[in-house]
């Protein structure tokens, strides 16, 4: 305590009176000097230092709504960074389907002024150069935030990384394109504001993370669902070159098999996105951008429901992710990726067997008979199971499988997992099994923050998974002494790690159906 007070006092003397702070800049204390000013964090009971609600860009409000993130204005004195900043404006969080409140943002604060990040570190000195992990939240690009309880960074920081969670603009505020926005922008593009926020956060990390004992030359970006889609987009984007060195993509890729089931999620071009923006403006009866920017954020959120997702804008995303990877233009970094056993997003009502078969035949044409061998519909019960599996594979399994194949075939290290643990639950949550997002509190070692009837096997799995994730962040390889061997993935052996009560390396169990997607519905 005395040491912390002394260091803070030295920092303040340096700031207000110009006293040299060579000594003070070496230890990682609770008061940190950034280019914009001083911040003060707090020491958790574990001894981990946390800094929450650090602004990394100017508030994107008023005239800055729908503009690329701007620099933070400097402040005087010491800014308290001991509580999360506001989550991006979105619908009020309420548990739904398999996601209890631990998987959602706090009920408050929520604001359009949302560009904040959080840092956890156990570094003692700035020269420690610990590996850095930057977590990008999920939420379909329309919800979520860095303050979601399961994203807490205390445990991973204790395992040796400097952990950062970030916010970015979502929904209409993060992914709104319009011809006038493209015209006024020096970038001649519009729409990917949430992704530009992520670039800005990574630039902040590169510039400042050494102050927290992190190594700016050893940064891993990680995310799940839309966060995973963002990770893959950053791997593809030339704007992100040099800002990170490894990537973790959990259940989401953007490399989509060519079929109608996911056409609404496929990347769209700038012209199409601009047209969608024009229609959205017409829907609410406004004619100018000034009027759109003047509308209160909550009113705008309620009135406009538009697609949120990555746009091939010619700037952040110069071409489709598919073409970028096929042409070997992506950032050449080690990749850890995978998906969950039961994360199909068919929430019902399920189709009867005959209706399911007819639907497959209508959507897949000549491919239908072969697909029905992999996803049969001999009776209604079998058809229900096939609908769940097909949803899982179309949305997550096949895209991440394709991603792993493309990246590894080009000679980059790739490690693939399948999370199969039936997540313990109470009541209605029991039916969701190894559900979408279920792996996150294991990977980030935050089971203690989730109200579930955990068993000793879950705690062991969380320790194993978080160790894999931390090892990968350190060296680009999840393996270490004392852990089951996780083989590198390649398209010949198709070996992965199965994450369950028992952790084993296995050949991917449904390789035949996934390869069919890859070779017939992606490459063709």
Coordinates of C-alpha atoms in Angstrom, one line a residue, residues 415-420 468-469 479 484-487 495-500 503-506:
X415 CA -4.9 -25.3 -34.3
X416 CA -8.5 -26.4 -34.4
X417 CA -10.7 -27.4 -31.5
X418 CA -14.2 -28.9 -31.0
X419 CA -15.8 -27.9 -27.7
X420 CA -18.1 -30.8 -26.8
X468 CA -4.0 -23.5 -24.1
X469 CA -5.2 -20.0 -25.0
X479 CA 1.1 -26.8 -26.2
X484 CA -2.6 -33.1 -23.7
X485 CA -0.9 -32.7 -27.0
X486 CA -2.8 -30.4 -29.4
X487 CA -1.7 -31.3 -32.9
X495 CA -6.4 -33.6 -36.4
X496 CA -8.0 -31.4 -33.8
X497 CA -8.3 -31.3 -30.0
X498 CA -11.6 -32.4 -28.5
X499 CA -12.5 -30.3 -25.4
X500 CA -14.8 -32.3 -23.1
X503 CA -9.4 -33.8 -23.5
X504 CA -8.1 -35.8 -26.5
X505 CA -6.6 -35.2 -29.9
X506 CA -8.8 -36.8 -32.5

